[in-house]
Tab-separated table of C-alpha atoms and ligand atoms in Angstrom:
chain	number	residue	atom	x	y	z
A	1	MET	CA	-14.805	41.688	-7.904
A	2	THR	CA	-12.605	38.168	-8.661
A	3	ALA	CA	-12.761	35.671	-6.321
A	4	GLN	CA	-9.485	35.068	-5.180
A	5	ARG	CA	-8.516	30.893	-6.092
A	6	PRO	CA	-5.794	29.561	-3.560
A	7	PRO	CA	-2.607	28.479	-6.172
A	8	LEU	CA	-2.344	25.851	-8.636
A	9	ARG	CA	-1.020	22.559	-6.585
A	10	PRO	CA	1.351	20.458	-7.804
A	11	GLU	CA	-0.268	17.976	-10.617
A	12	THR	CA	-1.580	20.819	-11.969
A	13	LEU	CA	1.247	22.467	-12.839
A	14	ALA	CA	3.534	19.357	-13.657
A	15	VAL	CA	1.269	19.440	-15.835
A	16	HIS	CA	0.360	22.440	-17.546
A	17	ALA	CA	3.272	25.210	-15.762
A	18	ALA	CA	5.200	26.799	-18.860
A	19	SER	CA	3.632	26.344	-21.571
A	20	HIS	CA	4.960	28.785	-23.781
A	21	ARG	CA	3.488	28.500	-26.975
A	22	SER	CA	4.935	29.520	-30.631
A	23	PRO	CA	2.447	31.288	-33.124
A	24	PHE	CA	0.892	27.915	-33.838
A	25	GLY	CA	-0.397	27.102	-30.808
A	26	GLU	CA	0.361	23.448	-30.265
A	27	THR	CA	-1.404	21.299	-27.397
A	28	SER	CA	1.950	19.500	-26.506
A	29	GLU	CA	4.652	21.620	-25.878
A	30	ALA	CA	7.484	22.289	-29.232
A	31	LEU	CA	10.351	20.366	-29.343
A	32	PHE	CA	12.967	23.512	-30.322
A	33	LEU	CA	16.262	21.133	-31.856
A	34	THR	CA	18.018	23.373	-32.523
A	35	GLN	CA	21.771	24.876	-30.983
A	36	GLY	CA	21.810	28.566	-31.916
A	37	PHE	CA	19.681	31.556	-32.916
A	38	VAL	CA	18.809	33.952	-36.137
A	39	TYR	CA	18.656	37.873	-34.949
A	40	PRO	CA	16.597	40.541	-36.914
A	41	ASP	CA	20.627	42.210	-37.094
A	42	MET	CA	23.553	42.504	-35.438
A	43	GLU	CA	22.390	45.365	-32.535
A	44	THR	CA	19.320	42.377	-32.282
A	45	ALA	CA	22.797	39.896	-31.473
A	46	GLU	CA	24.635	42.707	-29.431
A	47	ALA	CA	22.413	43.596	-27.102
A	48	ARG	CA	21.324	39.691	-26.456
A	49	PHE	CA	24.723	39.429	-25.758
A	50	LYS	CA	25.489	41.779	-23.358
A	51	ALA	CA	21.978	40.910	-21.750
A	52	LYS	CA	23.717	37.757	-21.199
A	53	GLY	CA	20.552	36.222	-23.216
A	54	ALA	CA	18.049	38.072	-20.655
A	55	GLN	CA	16.224	39.787	-24.144
A	56	GLY	CA	16.237	36.334	-26.234
A	57	PHE	CA	18.198	33.109	-27.544
A	58	VAL	CA	21.420	32.900	-27.576
A	59	TYR	CA	23.273	29.499	-28.166
A	60	SER	CA	21.936	26.481	-26.502
A	61	ARG	CA	24.049	25.456	-24.458
A	62	PHE	CA	22.671	28.155	-22.045
A	63	GLY	CA	18.974	28.461	-22.968
A	64	ASN	CA	16.627	26.968	-25.624
A	65	PRO	CA	13.385	27.777	-25.424
A	66	THR	CA	12.551	23.517	-24.820
A	67	VAL	CA	15.122	23.152	-21.709
A	68	ALA	CA	13.156	26.692	-20.263
A	69	MET	CA	10.115	25.158	-20.653
A	70	PHE	CA	10.960	21.517	-18.076
A	71	GLU	CA	13.305	24.618	-15.713
A	72	GLU	CA	10.541	26.503	-15.316
A	73	ARG	CA	8.016	23.972	-14.944
A	74	MET	CA	10.602	21.719	-12.294
A	75	ALA	CA	10.771	25.839	-10.266
A	76	ALA	CA	6.869	26.357	-10.620
A	77	LEU	CA	6.594	22.942	-8.591
A	78	GLU	CA	9.771	23.685	-5.716
A	79	GLY	CA	7.975	26.673	-5.556
A	80	ALA	CA	12.173	27.806	-6.693
A	81	GLU	CA	12.365	31.048	-8.039
A	82	ALA	CA	14.674	29.073	-10.607
A	83	ALA	CA	16.023	26.647	-11.928
A	84	ARG	CA	18.730	25.317	-14.860
A	85	ALA	CA	18.757	21.833	-16.430
A	86	THR	CA	21.245	20.007	-17.080
A	87	GLY	CA	23.002	16.873	-19.305
A	88	SER	CA	23.070	14.536	-16.301
A	89	GLY	CA	22.220	14.302	-12.984
A	90	MET	CA	25.279	14.353	-11.605
A	91	ALA	CA	26.457	17.736	-13.652
A	92	ALA	CA	23.689	19.036	-11.451
A	93	VAL	CA	25.359	18.265	-8.129
A	94	ALA	CA	28.419	19.335	-9.438
A	95	ALA	CA	27.176	22.885	-10.417
A	96	ALA	CA	25.603	22.914	-6.911
A	97	LEU	CA	29.499	22.398	-5.905
A	98	MET	CA	31.329	23.936	-8.037
A	99	GLY	CA	29.468	26.745	-8.621
A	100	PRO	CA	29.779	27.866	-5.445
A	101	LEU	CA	32.467	26.573	-4.087
A	102	LYS	CA	36.338	28.578	-3.438
A	103	THR	CA	39.162	27.180	-2.284
A	104	GLY	CA	40.301	27.113	0.918
A	105	ASP	CA	35.708	26.094	1.845
A	106	HIS	CA	34.907	23.630	3.368
A	107	VAL	CA	31.515	20.832	2.933
A	108	VAL	CA	29.542	18.486	6.108
A	109	SER	CA	28.318	16.444	4.149
A	110	GLY	CA	25.468	12.971	5.331
A	111	SER	CA	28.584	10.005	4.770
A	112	VAL	CA	25.724	7.594	2.980
A	113	LEU	CA	26.072	8.935	-0.213
A	114	PHE	CA	25.284	7.769	-3.872
A	115	GLY	CA	29.193	6.374	-5.168
A	116	SER	CA	29.396	9.389	-7.210
A	117	CYS	CA	27.920	12.165	-4.812
A	118	ARG	CA	31.026	10.698	-3.455
A	119	PHE	CA	33.600	11.059	-5.147
A	120	VAL	CA	33.335	14.489	-5.764
A	121	LEU	CA	33.094	14.897	-2.590
A	122	ALA	CA	36.183	13.068	-1.465
A	123	GLU	CA	37.988	13.486	-4.938
A	124	ILE	CA	37.594	16.197	-7.135
A	125	LEU	CA	36.141	18.854	-4.785
A	126	PRO	CA	40.602	18.250	-3.339
A	127	LYS	CA	42.051	19.180	-5.896
A	128	PHE	CA	41.147	22.740	-5.837
A	129	GLY	CA	41.303	23.046	-2.280
A	130	ILE	CA	38.157	22.285	-0.859
A	131	THR	CA	37.778	20.043	2.084
A	132	THR	CA	34.834	18.074	3.312
A	133	THR	CA	34.138	16.113	6.127
A	134	PHE	CA	31.029	12.855	6.016
A	135	VAL	CA	28.760	12.321	8.781
A	136	ASP	CA	26.594	9.954	10.513
A	137	GLY	CA	23.449	12.163	8.491
A	138	THR	CA	21.389	10.346	10.996
A	139	ASP	CA	22.826	12.124	13.816
A	140	PRO	CA	22.093	15.888	14.426
A	141	ALA	CA	24.919	16.130	17.033
A	142	ALA	CA	27.587	15.196	14.481
A	143	TRP	CA	26.150	18.169	11.088
A	144	ARG	CA	27.086	20.107	14.121
A	145	ALA	CA	29.647	19.301	15.535
A	146	ALA	CA	31.892	19.176	11.878
A	147	VAL	CA	30.780	22.686	11.348
A	148	ARG	CA	34.219	25.294	11.387
A	149	PRO	CA	34.165	28.571	10.603
A	150	GLU	CA	35.344	27.697	6.898
A	151	THR	CA	31.771	25.765	6.173
A	152	ALA	CA	30.096	27.511	3.271
A	153	ALA	CA	28.480	24.321	1.922
A	154	ILE	CA	26.657	21.125	3.429
A	155	PHE	CA	25.939	18.549	1.212
A	156	LEU	CA	22.998	15.237	1.855
A	157	GLU	CA	20.503	13.366	0.281
A	158	SER	CA	17.468	12.450	2.184
A	159	PRO	CA	16.753	9.171	1.248
A	160	ALA	CA	20.697	9.066	1.050
A	161	ASN	CA	21.387	5.799	-1.257
A	162	PRO	CA	21.346	2.779	-1.063
A	163	THR	CA	20.421	2.638	2.679
A	164	MET	CA	17.348	4.422	2.648
A	165	ASP	CA	18.268	6.751	5.522
A	166	LEU	CA	16.532	10.099	5.950
A	167	VAL	CA	18.096	12.966	6.916
A	168	ASP	CA	16.533	15.893	9.582
A	169	ILE	CA	16.600	18.444	6.460
A	170	ALA	CA	14.719	20.959	8.765
A	171	THR	CA	17.099	20.538	11.642
A	172	ILE	CA	20.588	20.346	9.413
A	173	ALA	CA	18.174	23.768	7.630
A	174	GLY	CA	19.166	25.137	10.901
A	175	ILE	CA	22.213	24.377	11.378
A	176	ALA	CA	23.558	25.790	7.808
A	177	ARG	CA	22.072	29.158	8.344
A	178	GLU	CA	23.688	29.429	11.719
A	179	ALA	CA	26.941	28.327	10.081
A	180	GLY	CA	26.485	31.219	7.015
A	181	ALA	CA	26.645	28.610	4.874
A	182	ILE	CA	24.189	27.128	1.893
A	183	LEU	CA	22.807	23.453	2.739
A	184	VAL	CA	22.941	21.551	-1.146
A	185	VAL	CA	20.333	18.320	-1.117
A	186	ASP	CA	20.060	16.561	-3.937
A	187	ASN	CA	16.525	14.555	-4.140
A	188	ALA	CA	17.135	12.176	-6.362
A	189	LEU	CA	15.544	9.921	-3.542
A	190	GLY	CA	12.690	12.217	-2.239
A	191	ILE	CA	11.381	13.083	-5.385
A	192	PRO	CA	9.447	16.456	-6.475
A	193	THR	CA	6.394	16.161	-5.071
A	194	VAL	CA	6.764	13.079	-2.322
A	195	SER	CA	9.925	16.105	-0.631
A	196	ASN	CA	10.534	19.886	-0.982
A	197	PRO	CA	13.756	19.960	1.064
A	198	LEU	CA	13.064	23.892	0.125
A	199	ALA	CA	10.156	23.877	1.870
A	200	LEU	CA	11.818	22.739	4.919
A	201	GLY	CA	14.661	24.960	5.126
A	202	ALA	CA	17.452	24.308	1.979
A	203	ASP	CA	18.586	26.935	0.032
A	204	VAL	CA	19.555	24.194	-3.151
A	205	VAL	CA	18.369	21.402	-4.713
A	206	THR	CA	19.252	18.876	-7.085
A	207	TYR	CA	17.460	16.177	-9.213
A	208	SER	CA	18.868	13.382	-11.728
A	209	ALA	CA	15.940	13.611	-14.030
A	210	THR	CA	17.171	10.706	-15.096
A	211	LYS	CA	15.139	8.576	-12.201
A	212	HIS	CA	11.308	9.665	-11.323
A	213	ILE	CA	11.035	12.695	-14.258
A	214	ASP	CA	11.916	9.808	-16.684
A	215	GLY	CA	10.391	7.358	-15.419
A	216	GLN	CA	10.936	5.780	-18.231
A	217	GLY	CA	14.375	5.040	-18.337
A	218	ARG	CA	15.218	6.991	-22.100
A	219	CYS	CA	17.320	10.097	-21.272
A	220	LEU	CA	19.561	10.967	-18.837
A	221	GLY	CA	19.357	14.936	-17.760
A	222	GLY	CA	19.873	17.034	-14.448
A	223	ILE	CA	18.624	19.690	-12.642
A	224	VAL	CA	20.093	22.955	-9.964
A	225	LEU	CA	16.972	24.334	-8.282
A	226	GLY	CA	17.487	27.670	-5.262
A	227	SER	CA	16.522	31.365	-5.552
A	228	LYS	CA	17.527	33.438	-8.835
A	229	ALA	CA	20.313	35.294	-6.911
A	230	PHE	CA	21.903	31.936	-6.985
A	231	ILE	CA	20.731	30.372	-9.679
A	232	GLU	CA	21.844	33.702	-11.993
A	233	GLU	CA	25.200	34.104	-10.358
A	234	ARG	CA	26.312	30.749	-9.181
A	235	ILE	CA	25.367	27.931	-11.187
A	236	GLN	CA	24.611	29.874	-14.314
A	237	PRO	CA	27.948	31.234	-14.999
A	238	TRP	CA	29.435	27.553	-14.446
A	239	LEU	CA	27.177	26.012	-17.101
A	240	ARG	CA	27.308	28.379	-19.677
A	241	HIS	CA	31.489	27.777	-19.686
A	242	THR	CA	31.842	24.484	-18.860
A	243	GLY	CA	29.132	22.901	-20.991
A	244	PRO	CA	26.956	19.795	-19.484
A	245	ALA	CA	24.227	21.632	-21.665
A	246	LEU	CA	20.987	19.084	-21.525
A	247	SER	CA	19.362	18.574	-24.941
A	248	PRO	CA	16.792	19.872	-26.148
A	249	PHE	CA	15.156	16.295	-27.089
A	250	ASN	CA	15.997	15.000	-23.336
A	251	ALA	CA	14.316	18.589	-22.494
A	252	TRP	CA	11.396	17.605	-24.035
A	253	VAL	CA	10.841	13.784	-22.896
A	254	MET	CA	11.626	15.140	-19.145
A	255	LEU	CA	8.166	17.489	-19.566
A	256	LYS	CA	6.097	15.113	-21.287
A	257	SER	CA	7.393	12.068	-17.923
A	258	LEU	CA	5.701	15.725	-15.396
A	259	GLU	CA	2.286	15.346	-15.955
A	260	THR	CA	2.086	11.952	-15.124
A	261	LEU	CA	4.923	12.323	-11.992
A	262	SER	CA	2.495	12.089	-9.303
A	263	LEU	CA	0.197	8.790	-10.871
A	264	ARG	CA	3.608	6.961	-11.143
A	265	VAL	CA	5.081	7.585	-8.199
A	266	CYS	CA	1.952	7.383	-5.569
A	267	ARG	CA	1.173	3.579	-7.179
A	268	GLN	CA	5.167	2.498	-7.067
A	269	ALA	CA	4.978	4.188	-3.281
A	270	GLU	CA	2.304	1.660	-2.914
A	271	ASN	CA	4.056	-0.887	-4.359
A	272	ALA	CA	7.205	0.490	-2.948
A	273	LEU	CA	4.889	-0.529	0.555
A	274	ALA	CA	3.894	-3.312	-0.374
A	275	ILE	CA	7.649	-5.231	-1.183
A	276	ALA	CA	8.460	-4.097	2.547
A	277	GLU	CA	5.163	-5.152	4.075
A	278	ALA	CA	5.749	-9.165	2.232
A	279	LEU	CA	9.757	-8.692	3.168
A	280	GLU	CA	9.344	-7.991	6.964
A	281	GLY	CA	9.738	-10.475	8.955
A	282	ALA	CA	9.560	-13.007	5.712
A	283	PRO	CA	12.448	-16.219	5.553
A	284	GLY	CA	15.767	-14.967	3.832
A	285	ILE	CA	15.021	-11.584	4.232
A	286	GLU	CA	17.853	-10.087	7.515
A	287	ARG	CA	16.012	-6.822	7.605
A	288	VAL	CA	13.876	-4.229	5.435
A	289	ARG	CA	15.153	-0.783	5.045
A	290	TYR	CA	12.350	1.919	4.128
A	291	PRO	CA	10.582	4.637	5.935
A	292	GLY	CA	7.084	4.234	5.344
A	293	LEU	CA	7.716	1.158	7.367
A	294	ARG	CA	5.578	1.940	10.478
A	295	SER	CA	8.068	-0.618	12.052
A	296	SER	CA	10.721	1.772	10.953
A	297	PRO	CA	13.137	3.935	13.076
A	298	GLN	CA	12.590	6.842	11.296
A	299	HIS	CA	8.234	6.594	10.516
A	300	ASP	CA	7.646	9.633	12.146
A	301	LEU	CA	10.501	12.104	10.711
A	302	CYS	CA	8.966	10.334	7.387
A	303	ARG	CA	5.790	11.387	7.529
A	304	ARG	CA	7.220	15.055	8.884
A	305	GLN	CA	9.082	15.411	5.700
A	306	MET	CA	7.859	13.204	3.147
A	307	THR	CA	4.233	12.569	1.817
A	308	CYS	CA	4.777	8.673	1.463
A	309	GLY	CA	7.965	7.383	1.921
A	310	GLY	CA	8.731	6.900	-1.251
A	311	THR	CA	9.632	4.356	-4.428
A	312	VAL	CA	13.150	2.961	-3.566
A	313	LEU	CA	13.684	-0.226	-0.524
A	314	ALA	CA	16.671	-1.283	1.309
A	315	LEU	CA	17.024	-5.044	1.890
A	316	ASP	CA	19.700	-7.440	4.168
A	317	VAL	CA	19.790	-10.271	2.760
A	318	ALA	CA	20.370	-13.545	4.734
A	319	GLY	CA	24.005	-15.472	3.602
A	320	GLY	CA	25.714	-12.269	2.469
A	321	LYS	CA	26.637	-11.898	-1.440
A	322	ARG	CA	25.369	-15.154	-2.578
A	323	GLY	CA	22.063	-15.169	-0.302
A	324	ALA	CA	21.849	-11.761	-2.995
A	325	PHE	CA	23.306	-13.178	-5.816
A	326	ALA	CA	20.244	-15.744	-5.359
A	327	PHE	CA	18.041	-13.380	-4.667
A	328	GLY	CA	18.686	-11.934	-7.839
A	329	ARG	CA	18.482	-15.019	-10.387
A	330	ALA	CA	15.138	-16.089	-8.753
A	331	LEU	CA	13.742	-12.538	-9.611
A	332	GLU	CA	11.493	-13.256	-12.535
A	333	VAL	CA	9.531	-9.504	-13.002
A	334	VAL	CA	12.026	-7.359	-10.522
A	335	LYS	CA	14.899	-7.169	-13.487
A	336	VAL	CA	18.139	-6.426	-12.189
A	337	SER	CA	19.619	-3.209	-13.169
A	338	ASN	CA	21.876	-0.123	-11.375
A	339	ASN	CA	18.768	2.735	-11.419
A	340	PHE	CA	15.777	3.795	-9.971
A	341	GLY	CA	12.731	5.603	-10.730
A	342	ASP	CA	12.045	3.528	-13.866
A	343	ALA	CA	8.412	2.301	-14.355
A	344	LYS	CA	9.854	-1.238	-14.909
A	345	SER	CA	10.937	-2.390	-10.823
A	346	LEU	CA	14.688	-2.774	-10.229
A	347	VAL	CA	17.313	-4.128	-8.303
A	348	THR	CA	20.704	-3.389	-7.750
A	349	HIS	CA	23.561	-4.703	-5.428
A	350	PRO	CA	25.274	-1.812	-4.340
A	351	ALA	CA	28.141	-3.491	-3.505
A	352	THR	CA	29.961	-4.916	-6.462
A	353	THR	CA	28.002	-2.533	-9.067
A	354	THR	CA	27.273	1.901	-8.085
A	355	HIS	CA	29.658	1.460	-4.378
A	356	GLU	CA	31.812	-0.946	-5.611
A	357	ARG	CA	34.676	1.273	-5.021
A	358	PHE	CA	34.438	1.812	-1.521
A	359	THR	CA	36.474	-0.404	0.770
A	360	PRO	CA	33.983	-2.872	2.654
A	361	GLN	CA	34.799	-1.239	5.457
A	362	GLU	CA	34.125	1.590	4.142
A	363	ARG	CA	30.679	0.157	2.640
A	364	ALA	CA	30.247	-0.932	6.024
A	365	ALA	CA	30.518	2.164	7.811
A	366	MET	CA	28.180	3.675	5.157
A	367	GLY	CA	25.340	0.879	5.761
A	368	ILE	CA	26.191	-1.061	3.238
A	369	GLY	CA	26.641	-4.759	3.414
A	370	GLU	CA	27.276	-7.932	1.183
A	371	GLY	CA	23.940	-8.563	1.494
A	372	MET	CA	22.210	-5.957	1.336
A	373	LEU	CA	20.106	-5.011	-2.015
A	374	ARG	CA	18.298	-1.960	-3.187
A	375	LEU	CA	15.629	-2.493	-5.234
A	376	SER	CA	13.427	0.247	-6.459
A	377	ALA	CA	9.789	-0.808	-7.707
A	378	GLY	CA	7.910	0.039	-10.565
A	379	LEU	CA	4.787	0.208	-11.601
A	380	GLU	CA	3.477	-3.531	-12.179
A	381	HIS	CA	0.708	-4.931	-10.262
A	382	PRO	CA	1.193	-5.551	-6.966
A	383	GLU	CA	0.581	-9.107	-6.385
A	384	ASP	CA	2.956	-9.900	-9.540
A	385	LEU	CA	5.966	-7.769	-7.808
A	386	VAL	CA	4.144	-9.308	-3.742
A	387	ALA	CA	4.593	-12.990	-4.927
A	388	ASP	CA	9.034	-12.551	-7.617
A	389	VAL	CA	10.149	-11.113	-4.298
A	390	LEU	CA	8.984	-13.554	-2.229
A	391	ASN	CA	10.047	-16.537	-4.017
A	392	ALA	CA	12.902	-14.341	-4.652
A	393	ALA	CA	13.451	-14.623	-0.693
A	394	ARG	CA	12.926	-17.853	-0.359
A	395	ALA	CA	15.500	-18.503	-2.705
A	396	ALA	CA	18.612	-16.801	-0.634
A	397	ALA	CA	16.312	-18.636	2.405
A	398	ALA	CA	17.740	-21.801	0.405
A	399	VAL	CA	21.141	-20.984	-0.572
A	400	ALA	CA	21.998	-18.961	3.899
A	401	ALA	CA	21.021	-22.527	5.477
A	402	GLY	CA	22.860	-24.277	2.466
B	501	PLP	C1	21.448	10.437	-5.011
B	501	PLP	C2	21.678	10.190	-6.592
B	501	PLP	N1	22.430	11.004	-7.064
B	501	PLP	C3	22.974	12.064	-7.815
B	501	PLP	C4	22.771	10.974	-9.005
B	501	PLP	C5	23.639	11.162	-11.020
B	501	PLP	O1	22.489	10.555	-11.307
B	501	PLP	P1	22.708	11.091	-13.286
B	501	PLP	O2	22.804	9.143	-13.563
B	501	PLP	O3	21.549	11.644	-13.841
B	501	PLP	O4	24.027	12.006	-13.495
B	501	PLP	C6	22.346	9.949	-9.048
B	501	PLP	C7	22.297	8.110	-9.454
B	501	PLP	O5	21.933	7.487	-9.518
B	501	PLP	C8	21.480	9.737	-8.338
B	501	PLP	O6	21.347	8.272	-6.799
């Protein structure tokens, strides 16, 4: 009798899952940089088109062996039945909403979102007769109250970009189930290996693979994960016919990056915590928002639904925009950028970049002040990062005092 083995853990799956080797037996996944495929005869071509690609590849806009390895590996990591990759995180979010929704449907969404996610819900979907009610994501009663008979989807980011507010995913999944709506979670800041929305009851998860999955600032990419039926019936036709495909080269980079994802994210999260602890109460810093901090009002929820506090924190710097810009000018190790999840530590001023298209009142309602910064911790030595941010906080304090 063979001994029963426990299921493979995420670190192992991230290295080995879905390594479909060519007859050459390569160790590194093969890069199939091809647009199309040739068939032994027209009968085979006819059969593959009839089977909609299920019996072999047809065209790389909707299926490619390297991209498929990335999709299958991600599905294994997340415990999803199926996944489809896209050319960017926004293509994944758009597909997860446009694929299943139709005119007359209603969406309930957390109000704090990445600027482009909010644009899709507030500006693009209404053109097709799909409306959204935005609620305070931290208040389950507000989600429940916003549900209507025509609510077909609930959308959230947790942590939300850029405030790092967490949403209680299991509770919102219960509300979605009662409403007969699908729960779509954009887990760009939650990260595979840190938070698993499907295990908490979500139906669909999207990622910007541009962030931690690549993790080294090279390629754009995205992915939608869910049940086989949802992916095949709602997502695949949308992607096949509108065409936001992930390039095989980018899929290959993402596959290699998945191998180091958990190591990178663990170290980045330790660095984020070190920065958060150093800046809490420091001169020039009014508030540190990081769910991994024991003092965070969301620390208990963080412990329930995440393995750590994540790699990104939000800071409210004294002196408003002038203080925040002085903080940015004084940094030497941390770079000013609008990305996150990178090996390099990066800082962003959301009010003038990712969320600049909102009015000051709309930003204030989302908790995004003029002095707020989003800081993504990288892989540098923690003491170098702490020294850098403390120096920057002193610069902000001097500006605020003057
Ligand atoms: C929460 C969230 N979702 C989606 C995206 C979009 O990702 P991409 O830039 O890969 O399109 C971002 C980008 O910052 C994001 O922060």
